[in-house]
Coordinates of C-alpha atoms and ligand atoms in Angstrom, one line a residue:
M76 CA 183.1 156.4 159.1
V77 CA 184.4 153.5 160.9
I78 CA 184.0 150.7 158.5
E79 CA 182.9 148.3 160.4
K80 CA 180.9 145.8 157.9
I81 CA 181.9 145.9 153.8
C82 CA 178.8 143.6 151.2
C83 CA 180.7 142.7 148.1
I84 CA 177.7 142.7 145.1
G85 CA 179.7 140.0 142.2
A86 CA 181.9 136.8 143.6
G87 CA 184.4 136.4 140.1
Y88 CA 188.1 136.8 139.5
V89 CA 188.0 140.1 141.9
G90 CA 185.1 140.7 143.5
G91 CA 186.3 136.9 145.9
P92 CA 189.9 137.5 146.0
T93 CA 189.7 141.0 146.8
C94 CA 188.0 140.6 149.4
S95 CA 189.4 137.2 150.9
V96 CA 192.1 140.0 150.8
L97 CA 190.5 142.7 152.3
A98 CA 189.3 140.2 154.8
Y99 CA 193.1 139.0 155.8
K100 CA 193.6 142.6 156.7
C101 CA 191.5 143.9 158.2
P102 CA 190.3 141.3 161.2
N103 CA 188.5 144.0 162.9
I104 CA 185.9 143.9 159.5
K105 CA 183.4 141.7 158.5
V106 CA 182.6 141.4 154.8
T107 CA 180.3 139.5 152.6
V108 CA 181.4 138.8 149.3
C109 CA 177.0 137.6 147.0
D110 CA 176.8 136.7 144.4
R111 CA 174.1 135.1 142.5
S112 CA 175.6 132.5 141.1
K113 CA 174.5 129.1 144.5
E114 CA 177.3 128.0 142.4
R115 CA 180.1 129.7 142.2
I116 CA 179.1 130.8 146.5
E117 CA 179.0 127.3 146.8
Q118 CA 182.1 126.5 145.5
W119 CA 184.2 129.7 147.5
N120 CA 182.2 128.0 150.5
S121 CA 184.5 124.5 149.9
P122 CA 187.2 123.3 149.7
K123 CA 187.6 124.2 145.7
L124 CA 187.1 127.8 145.4
P125 CA 186.5 128.9 141.9
I126 CA 189.4 130.3 140.8
Y127 CA 192.8 129.2 141.3
E128 CA 195.0 132.1 142.1
P129 CA 198.6 131.4 143.8
G130 CA 197.9 131.8 147.8
L131 CA 194.3 132.4 147.8
D132 CA 193.3 128.8 149.1
E133 CA 196.0 129.8 152.3
I134 CA 193.5 133.4 152.9
V135 CA 190.3 131.9 152.1
K136 CA 191.0 129.3 155.0
E137 CA 192.0 131.3 157.1
C138 CA 189.5 134.2 158.0
R139 CA 186.1 132.1 155.2
G140 CA 184.0 132.3 158.6
R141 CA 185.9 134.4 160.6
N142 CA 185.1 137.9 159.1
L143 CA 185.0 136.8 155.9
F144 CA 181.7 135.1 154.1
F145 CA 180.2 134.0 150.2
T146 CA 177.1 134.5 150.7
T147 CA 173.8 134.5 147.7
D148 CA 171.8 136.0 151.0
L149 CA 172.6 139.9 148.8
D150 CA 169.4 141.2 151.0
P151 CA 170.8 141.5 155.0
A152 CA 174.2 141.9 153.7
I153 CA 173.3 145.4 151.7
I154 CA 171.4 146.2 155.0
E155 CA 174.3 146.1 157.5
A156 CA 176.6 147.0 155.3
D157 CA 178.8 150.2 155.8
L158 CA 180.7 149.9 152.0
I159 CA 179.4 148.9 149.1
F160 CA 181.2 147.0 146.7
I161 CA 180.0 146.7 142.6
S162 CA 182.2 144.2 141.6
V163 CA 179.9 142.2 138.4
N164 CA 180.6 141.9 135.8
T165 CA 180.5 144.6 133.1
P166 CA 181.7 142.4 129.1
T167 CA 180.5 144.1 125.8
K168 CA 177.1 145.2 124.7
T169 CA 176.0 141.9 122.8
F170 CA 172.9 144.0 121.0
G171 CA 171.1 147.0 120.9
I172 CA 173.3 150.5 120.8
G173 CA 176.8 150.6 121.1
K174 CA 176.6 146.8 120.5
G175 CA 180.3 144.6 120.3
R176 CA 181.6 148.2 121.9
A177 CA 179.8 149.5 125.1
A178 CA 180.6 148.3 128.0
D179 CA 177.3 145.8 129.1
L180 CA 176.1 148.5 133.3
K181 CA 172.5 145.7 132.9
F182 CA 174.7 144.4 135.9
V183 CA 175.7 147.4 137.9
E184 CA 172.0 149.2 136.9
A185 CA 170.6 146.4 139.4
C186 CA 173.3 146.5 142.2
S187 CA 171.9 149.7 142.6
R188 CA 168.6 149.7 142.5
K189 CA 168.9 146.5 145.0
I190 CA 170.5 149.9 146.6
A191 CA 168.9 152.3 146.8
S192 CA 165.8 149.9 147.6
L193 CA 166.8 148.6 151.0
S194 CA 169.3 151.9 152.3
S195 CA 168.6 153.2 155.5
G196 CA 170.8 155.7 156.9
R197 CA 174.7 156.7 155.4
K198 CA 176.1 154.1 153.5
I199 CA 178.8 153.6 150.6
V200 CA 178.9 152.7 147.3
V201 CA 182.2 152.1 145.7
E202 CA 182.3 151.2 141.9
K203 CA 185.3 148.2 141.5
S204 CA 184.2 147.0 138.0
T205 CA 185.6 148.8 135.2
V206 CA 183.5 150.6 134.3
P207 CA 183.5 154.3 130.9
V208 CA 184.0 157.7 131.9
H209 CA 180.2 159.2 133.9
A210 CA 179.3 155.7 135.1
A211 CA 179.6 156.6 138.7
D212 CA 176.8 159.4 137.3
S213 CA 173.7 157.3 136.7
I214 CA 174.2 155.7 140.2
I215 CA 174.2 157.9 142.1
N216 CA 170.8 159.5 139.9
I217 CA 169.2 155.6 140.2
L218 CA 170.4 156.0 143.9
T219 CA 168.7 158.8 145.1
A220 CA 166.4 158.4 142.7
N221 CA 164.8 154.7 143.7
T222 CA 165.4 155.7 148.4
R223 CA 163.8 155.9 151.3
P224 CA 163.8 160.7 152.3
G225 CA 167.5 160.6 154.6
V226 CA 168.9 158.1 153.3
E227 CA 173.2 159.8 152.2
F228 CA 174.5 158.0 149.1
Q229 CA 177.9 158.3 148.0
V230 CA 180.0 157.3 144.7
L231 CA 183.7 156.2 144.9
S232 CA 184.7 155.0 141.7
N233 CA 187.5 152.2 143.1
P234 CA 189.0 150.6 140.6
E235 CA 191.1 147.3 140.5
F236 CA 194.5 147.1 139.5
L237 CA 195.5 143.5 139.8
A238 CA 196.3 141.2 137.3
E239 CA 194.7 136.8 137.6
G240 CA 198.3 134.6 137.7
T241 CA 199.5 137.2 140.9
A242 CA 195.5 138.9 142.2
V243 CA 196.8 138.0 145.7
Q244 CA 200.5 138.8 145.7
D245 CA 198.6 143.2 144.1
L246 CA 196.3 142.9 146.2
L247 CA 198.7 142.1 149.1
N248 CA 201.2 144.5 147.6
P249 CA 199.6 147.2 144.6
D250 CA 201.9 150.0 142.9
R251 CA 199.1 152.0 144.3
V252 CA 194.3 152.5 145.4
L253 CA 193.3 154.6 142.9
I254 CA 190.2 156.2 145.0
G255 CA 188.0 158.9 143.5
G256 CA 185.6 160.9 144.8
E257 CA 183.3 163.9 144.7
Q258 CA 184.8 166.9 145.4
S259 CA 181.6 167.8 148.4
D260 CA 182.8 167.9 152.2
A261 CA 180.6 164.1 152.7
G262 CA 182.8 163.1 148.8
R263 CA 186.1 164.1 150.4
Q264 CA 185.9 162.3 153.4
A265 CA 184.0 159.2 151.3
V266 CA 187.0 159.2 149.7
E267 CA 188.9 158.9 153.6
D268 CA 187.2 156.6 154.7
L269 CA 187.5 154.1 152.4
C270 CA 191.4 155.3 153.1
W271 CA 191.1 154.5 156.4
V272 CA 190.6 150.8 155.0
Y273 CA 192.9 150.4 152.4
Q274 CA 195.4 152.0 155.6
H275 CA 195.7 148.6 157.7
W276 CA 197.9 147.3 155.1
I277 CA 199.3 150.0 152.3
S278 CA 201.0 153.3 152.7
R279 CA 199.2 156.4 152.0
D280 CA 201.7 157.8 149.3
K281 CA 200.1 154.1 147.8
I282 CA 197.5 155.8 148.0
I283 CA 196.1 158.0 145.6
T284 CA 193.7 160.1 145.4
T285 CA 191.4 161.9 142.6
N286 CA 188.0 162.9 141.5
T287 CA 186.0 161.2 140.8
W288 CA 186.1 160.4 136.4
S289 CA 190.3 161.3 136.9
S290 CA 189.4 157.8 138.4
E291 CA 187.1 156.2 136.4
L292 CA 189.1 156.8 133.5
S293 CA 192.7 155.9 134.5
K294 CA 191.3 152.0 134.6
L295 CA 190.6 151.9 131.1
V296 CA 193.3 153.8 130.8
A297 CA 196.0 151.8 132.0
N298 CA 195.0 148.4 130.6
A299 CA 194.3 150.9 126.4
F300 CA 198.3 151.3 127.4
L301 CA 199.1 147.5 128.4
A302 CA 197.4 146.4 126.1
Q303 CA 199.0 148.9 123.7
R304 CA 203.0 147.8 124.8
I305 CA 201.8 144.3 123.6
S306 CA 200.3 144.8 119.8
S307 CA 203.3 147.0 119.5
I308 CA 205.8 144.5 120.5
N309 CA 203.2 142.3 118.2
A310 CA 204.7 144.4 115.5
I311 CA 207.5 144.3 116.1
S312 CA 208.1 140.6 116.4
A313 CA 205.9 140.4 112.4
L314 CA 209.3 142.9 111.5
C315 CA 211.4 140.5 112.7
E316 CA 210.2 137.3 111.3
A317 CA 210.6 139.4 107.3
T318 CA 213.6 140.3 108.3
G319 CA 216.1 138.0 110.9
A320 CA 216.2 139.8 112.9
D321 CA 215.5 138.1 117.0
V322 CA 212.0 140.0 118.9
S323 CA 213.5 139.2 122.5
E324 CA 216.4 140.6 120.8
V325 CA 214.6 143.5 119.9
A326 CA 212.6 143.5 123.0
Q327 CA 215.9 143.7 125.2
A328 CA 217.5 146.3 124.3
T329 CA 215.0 148.4 123.8
G330 CA 213.5 148.4 127.0
M331 CA 216.7 148.8 128.3
D332 CA 215.6 152.4 128.1
S333 CA 214.7 153.4 131.5
R334 CA 211.9 155.5 129.7
I335 CA 210.6 152.5 127.2
G336 CA 210.9 149.7 130.6
S337 CA 211.3 146.6 130.5
K338 CA 207.9 145.2 131.4
F339 CA 204.7 143.9 128.4
L340 CA 207.2 143.9 126.2
Q341 CA 206.9 139.9 126.0
A342 CA 205.5 139.2 122.5
S343 CA 203.0 136.3 121.8
V344 CA 200.7 134.6 120.1
G345 CA 198.0 138.1 121.1
F346 CA 197.0 139.2 124.5
G347 CA 193.4 137.4 125.7
G348 CA 191.9 137.8 129.2
S349 CA 188.2 138.8 130.1
C350 CA 189.5 143.0 130.5
F351 CA 191.6 144.4 127.3
Q352 CA 189.1 144.1 124.7
K353 CA 187.2 145.0 126.4
D354 CA 188.5 148.3 127.7
L355 CA 189.5 149.4 124.8
L356 CA 186.5 149.0 122.3
N357 CA 184.8 150.8 125.3
L358 CA 187.5 153.3 124.9
V359 CA 187.4 153.7 120.6
Y360 CA 183.6 153.3 121.8
I361 CA 183.3 156.1 123.7
S362 CA 186.2 158.6 121.9
E363 CA 183.7 157.8 119.4
C364 CA 180.6 159.0 121.1
L365 CA 182.7 161.7 122.2
K366 CA 183.4 163.0 118.7
L367 CA 186.6 161.9 118.6
T368 CA 187.3 159.6 115.9
E369 CA 191.6 159.7 115.4
V370 CA 191.1 158.9 119.3
A371 CA 189.1 156.2 118.5
S372 CA 191.2 155.0 115.9
Y373 CA 193.2 154.9 117.5
W374 CA 193.2 153.0 119.7
Q375 CA 191.2 150.2 118.1
K376 CA 194.1 149.6 115.9
V377 CA 196.3 148.3 119.0
I378 CA 192.9 145.7 118.8
D379 CA 193.0 145.5 115.2
M380 CA 196.6 144.1 115.2
N381 CA 196.3 141.5 118.6
E382 CA 194.2 140.4 115.7
Y383 CA 196.5 140.0 113.6
Q384 CA 198.3 138.1 115.7
K385 CA 196.3 135.6 115.4
S386 CA 195.6 135.3 112.5
R387 CA 198.6 135.6 111.9
F388 CA 200.0 132.3 114.1
A389 CA 197.3 129.9 113.6
A390 CA 197.7 130.9 109.3
R391 CA 201.2 129.2 109.7
I392 CA 200.4 126.5 111.5
V393 CA 198.3 125.3 108.5
E394 CA 201.2 127.1 105.9
R395 CA 203.6 124.9 107.6
L396 CA 201.9 121.6 107.7
F397 CA 202.0 121.7 103.6
N398 CA 198.3 123.6 103.2
T399 CA 196.8 121.0 105.2
I400 CA 195.7 119.9 107.6
T401 CA 192.0 117.7 107.2
D402 CA 192.3 114.8 109.6
K403 CA 195.5 116.3 110.8
T404 CA 196.1 116.3 114.5
I405 CA 197.4 118.8 116.1
T406 CA 198.2 119.1 120.3
I407 CA 197.1 122.2 122.0
L408 CA 199.5 122.5 124.9
G409 CA 197.7 125.4 127.6
F410 CA 194.1 126.8 126.9
A411 CA 193.7 129.6 129.7
F412 CA 195.0 132.8 128.1
K413 CA 198.1 133.5 130.7
K414 CA 199.2 130.4 133.4
N415 CA 198.5 130.8 136.8
T416 CA 194.9 130.9 135.6
G417 CA 192.2 128.4 135.1
D418 CA 190.4 131.6 132.6
T419 CA 190.2 131.3 129.4
R420 CA 187.4 133.6 128.8
E421 CA 189.8 135.7 125.7
S422 CA 191.1 133.3 125.4
P423 CA 194.0 133.2 122.1
A424 CA 193.6 129.7 122.4
I425 CA 190.4 129.8 121.6
Y426 CA 191.2 131.7 118.4
V427 CA 194.0 128.9 117.5
C428 CA 191.6 126.2 118.1
K429 CA 188.4 127.7 115.9
Y430 CA 191.6 128.5 113.0
L431 CA 191.8 125.2 113.2
L432 CA 188.2 123.0 113.8
E433 CA 187.1 124.7 110.2
E434 CA 190.3 123.5 109.3
G435 CA 189.3 119.8 109.6
A436 CA 192.1 119.2 112.2
N437 CA 191.8 116.4 116.0
L438 CA 192.9 118.1 117.8
H439 CA 194.0 116.5 121.2
I440 CA 194.4 119.5 124.1
Y441 CA 196.1 119.6 127.8
D442 CA 196.2 122.6 130.6
P443 CA 196.7 122.1 133.6
K444 CA 194.3 124.3 135.1
V445 CA 191.2 124.4 132.5
E446 CA 188.9 122.4 133.3
P447 CA 187.2 119.9 130.5
K448 CA 183.5 121.3 130.9
Q449 CA 184.7 124.5 130.6
M450 CA 187.1 123.7 127.1
M451 CA 184.2 121.7 125.8
T452 CA 181.8 125.2 127.0
D453 CA 184.3 128.1 125.2
L454 CA 184.7 125.3 121.3
T455 CA 180.9 124.8 121.4
S456 CA 179.9 128.2 121.3
P457 CA 178.4 130.0 118.2
M458 CA 180.9 132.3 118.5
V459 CA 183.7 129.0 117.9
S460 CA 181.2 126.9 115.9
V461 CA 177.6 126.5 114.1
D462 CA 177.8 122.7 114.8
P463 CA 178.7 121.1 118.6
E464 CA 179.1 118.0 117.5
K465 CA 181.1 117.7 114.8
V466 CA 183.5 120.1 117.1
R467 CA 183.0 117.0 119.8
E468 CA 183.9 114.9 117.3
L469 CA 187.5 116.6 116.8
V470 CA 187.8 117.5 120.0
K471 CA 189.8 115.1 123.3
I472 CA 190.7 116.3 126.3
Y473 CA 193.7 115.2 128.3
D474 CA 195.4 115.3 131.8
D475 CA 198.4 114.9 130.6
P476 CA 201.4 116.8 127.8
Y477 CA 202.7 113.6 127.2
S478 CA 199.7 111.3 125.7
A479 CA 197.9 114.6 124.4
A480 CA 200.7 114.4 122.1
A481 CA 201.2 111.0 121.2
G482 CA 200.6 110.4 117.7
A483 CA 199.8 114.1 116.4
H484 CA 201.9 115.8 113.5
A485 CA 202.2 119.1 115.4
I486 CA 202.4 120.4 118.9
V487 CA 200.5 123.8 119.3
I488 CA 201.9 125.9 122.4
C489 CA 199.0 128.8 123.6
T490 CA 199.6 129.4 126.9
E491 CA 203.5 129.6 129.3
W492 CA 202.8 127.5 131.4
D493 CA 206.3 126.7 133.8
E494 CA 205.7 122.7 133.4
F495 CA 206.5 123.2 129.3
V496 CA 209.3 124.5 129.1
R497 CA 210.0 121.4 131.4
L498 CA 208.9 119.0 129.6
D499 CA 210.5 115.8 128.0
Y500 CA 210.4 117.5 124.2
Q501 CA 212.7 113.6 122.9
K502 CA 209.9 112.0 124.4
I503 CA 207.4 113.9 122.9
Y504 CA 208.9 113.6 119.8
D505 CA 209.8 109.6 119.8
T506 CA 205.9 109.0 120.2
M507 CA 205.0 112.5 117.0
L508 CA 204.9 112.0 113.1
K509 CA 207.2 112.2 111.3
P510 CA 208.2 115.7 110.3
A511 CA 207.0 116.2 113.6
F512 CA 206.8 120.2 113.5
L513 CA 206.1 122.6 117.1
F514 CA 205.1 125.8 117.6
D515 CA 205.6 127.9 120.2
G516 CA 203.1 131.1 120.6
R517 CA 204.8 131.8 123.4
K518 CA 208.1 131.9 123.5
I519 CA 209.0 130.5 125.9
V520 CA 211.2 126.3 124.7
D521 CA 215.3 125.8 124.0
H522 CA 214.6 126.1 120.3
E523 CA 218.4 124.8 119.9
S524 CA 217.2 122.0 121.6
V525 CA 214.4 120.7 120.8
L526 CA 216.0 121.7 116.8
E527 CA 218.6 119.2 117.7
I528 CA 216.0 116.7 118.9
G529 CA 214.5 117.2 115.1
F530 CA 212.0 118.8 115.4
H531 CA 210.2 121.7 112.9
V532 CA 210.5 124.8 115.0
E533 CA 208.0 127.4 114.5
T534 CA 207.9 130.4 116.7
I535 CA 206.8 133.9 117.3
G536 CA 209.7 137.4 116.5
K537 CA 211.6 134.3 115.4
R538 CA 213.1 131.7 112.5
V539 CA 214.3 129.1 113.7
T540 CA 213.0 125.8 111.0
R541 CA 216.3 125.2 110.4
S542 CA 215.1 122.6 107.8
P543 CA 216.3 123.3 103.7
L544 CA 212.8 122.1 102.9
L545 CA 211.0 125.1 105.0
R546 CA 213.6 127.3 105.0
A547 CA 212.3 131.2 104.0
D548 CA 215.2 133.0 102.4
P549 CA 216.5 135.7 104.3
A550 CA 215.4 139.5 103.5
Ligands
LIG169 N1 189.4 139.9 135.7 C1 189.8 140.5 135.8 O1 191.1 140.6 136.0 C2 189.3 141.6 136.2 C3 188.9 142.2 136.7 N2 188.5 143.9 136.4 C4 186.9 144.1 136.0 O2 185.9 143.4 137.5 C5 184.4 143.6 137.0 C6 184.4 142.0 137.7 O3 185.1 141.3 137.3 P1 185.1 139.6 137.0 O4 184.8 139.6 138.6 O5 186.7 138.7 135.7 O6 183.8 139.1 136.8 P2 183.5 137.8 137.1 O7 182.7 137.2 136.0 O8 184.6 136.8 137.0 O9 182.2 138.1 137.6 C7 181.0 138.3 138.4 C8 179.7 138.1 139.4 O10 178.8 139.3 139.6 C9 178.0 138.5 140.1 N3 176.1 139.2 139.8 C10 177.2 139.7 138.6 N4 175.6 140.5 137.9 C11 174.9 140.3 140.3 C12 173.9 140.9 140.5 N5 173.1 142.1 140.1 N6 173.9 140.5 142.4 C13 175.4 139.9 142.6 N7 175.7 138.7 141.5 C14 176.1 139.1 140.2 C15 178.0 137.3 138.7 O11 177.5 135.9 138.9 C16 179.1 136.7 138.3 O12 179.6 135.8 139.2 C17 184.5 143.2 135.6 O13 183.8 145.2 135.1 C18 186.0 143.3 135.4 O14 186.1 144.1 133.8 C19 189.7 144.7 136.6 C20 190.3 144.3 136.9 C21 190.3 143.3 136.6
LIG170 O1 191.0 144.9 134.4 C1 191.9 143.4 134.1 O2 190.8 142.8 133.8 C2 193.3 143.9 134.5 O3 194.1 143.0 132.8 C3 195.2 142.7 132.7 O4 195.7 142.0 133.8 P1 195.2 140.0 133.5 O5 194.6 140.3 132.0 O6 195.4 138.8 134.0 O7 196.4 139.5 133.1 P2 198.1 140.2 131.7 O8 198.9 139.9 132.1 O9 197.3 141.9 131.5 O10 197.8 139.4 130.4 C4 197.0 139.4 129.4 C5 197.7 138.5 127.9 O11 198.0 139.2 127.4 C6 199.2 138.9 127.0 N1 200.8 139.5 127.2 C7 201.5 140.2 129.0 C8 202.3 140.5 128.6 C9 203.1 140.1 127.8 O12 204.4 141.6 127.5 N2 203.0 140.3 126.3 C10 202.1 139.6 126.7 O13 201.2 138.7 125.5 C11 198.8 137.4 128.6 O14 200.0 136.9 127.2 C12 197.4 138.1 128.4 O15 197.2 137.6 127.6 C13 195.7 143.8 134.0 O16 197.4 143.4 133.6 C14 195.7 144.3 135.3 O17 196.2 145.4 135.8 C15 194.1 144.5 135.1 O18 193.2 145.1 136.2

């Protein structure tokens, strides 16, 4: 079957960029991206897109109105599509069975029911969202139980591996594309149809085809392995601080072994983002349901280590500021969960701010891409504070780092934005209260030069504070 029309349900961080690149590389295919959020669709159709991704504006500008469309009008897009991507959110359940661990598939199910009610002829339905193993079973059950006779569905798993901040590059030049399908003639044909779409710009040897369950599981495993590397190096960072070793040196020496590899060994304040924790919890839950207790507890430790890293860092700020930060002013540089994105989901900055707010500190926050409204929404959420009014009193958001730092007792770097590497730290130091503290949660600042300026410096996985008052004795 030749794919002429594609519909994507969900215009989020995955659906939006994925379909924009698809439309860009396949001018012969009409791509319609749908979302039930009117606000999000209006933004996709405006000059200011709802998400920030380097390179995305240009691609959307070129394709929008040509073969790329954003709409809330889901029904006609489903009816005309040969292939439908389900790219909706699959958050961790907050209620009922599996609360706090299992993936909530209610949005995926709603899409399946909608597709079933509107389809005729042959349709390929593709799980783009990250789902538990065997989710495709549920989708196919819902589709076949709710549709008219004669409609033929194939459900494929085609997980997305893009990372935010590099989404366009990842989509243009992926390490691999994974497509899982039913092991039948019709299933294999559907897999080939989707391969044909990707082969517009990706060579066939980078497209892996597997059975559906391997594909669904591989996505969870890839995220679990990536998160595990970060937790591993973060565990070592604590050991470095206690021994006088430098975690960057240890990471380099370890990562140069080609069997280990050098990527994803940046110790940090902890990993954030919408997926690592959610997908790990999902893996833990699946293992528990299958009575694989040791497997579940093994992966749970990756999350536990991340919690430990975030709390260790936040506690160190209070401790170094003479064990009291009530009414002190602390500047938070960076609120996004990583650089080059405005996304704050599960950002370690939220955790750090929560901790400091509970101790009564005034926070001055600056981030180059996160909207002030988003920061306030995050910090006044019930997960962070039971007293949103108090938070609004304590938090001030700034649009430049120098004003944010003026009069502060300490600066805390939570996101590794490039501009924080190049700040004029002398200028910042001059306007701060003394002793001035710098907590570098991302290891991006030149520690020697800021020490020279006069800062007391704390970072991850390395001792840099030289003040005799503060220096810990060597182990
Ligand atoms: N954010 C990321 O970098 C990555 C996310 N993923 C996975 O992709 C999936 C989507 O993630 P994001 O794009 O980040 O989520 P998102 O929350 O940014 O976007 C999901 C969109 O789906 C829409 N939606 C939900 N139910 C709908 C319905 N019934 N009809 C129409 N629209 C509906 C929501 O309004 C929302 O705009 C998740 O399963 C996630 O785990 C996979 C790889 C990378
Ligand atoms: O399923 C998903 O949502 C995606 O999750 C991650 O992508 P993303 O969360 O966008 O960003 P990452 O670059 O993986 O960073 C995640 C977190 O780990 C942190 N990190 C990353 C790398 C590192 O060495 N150290 C470290 O602390 C980052 O600062 C960030 O907070 C994966 O990298 C993607 O392959 C996957 O598709």
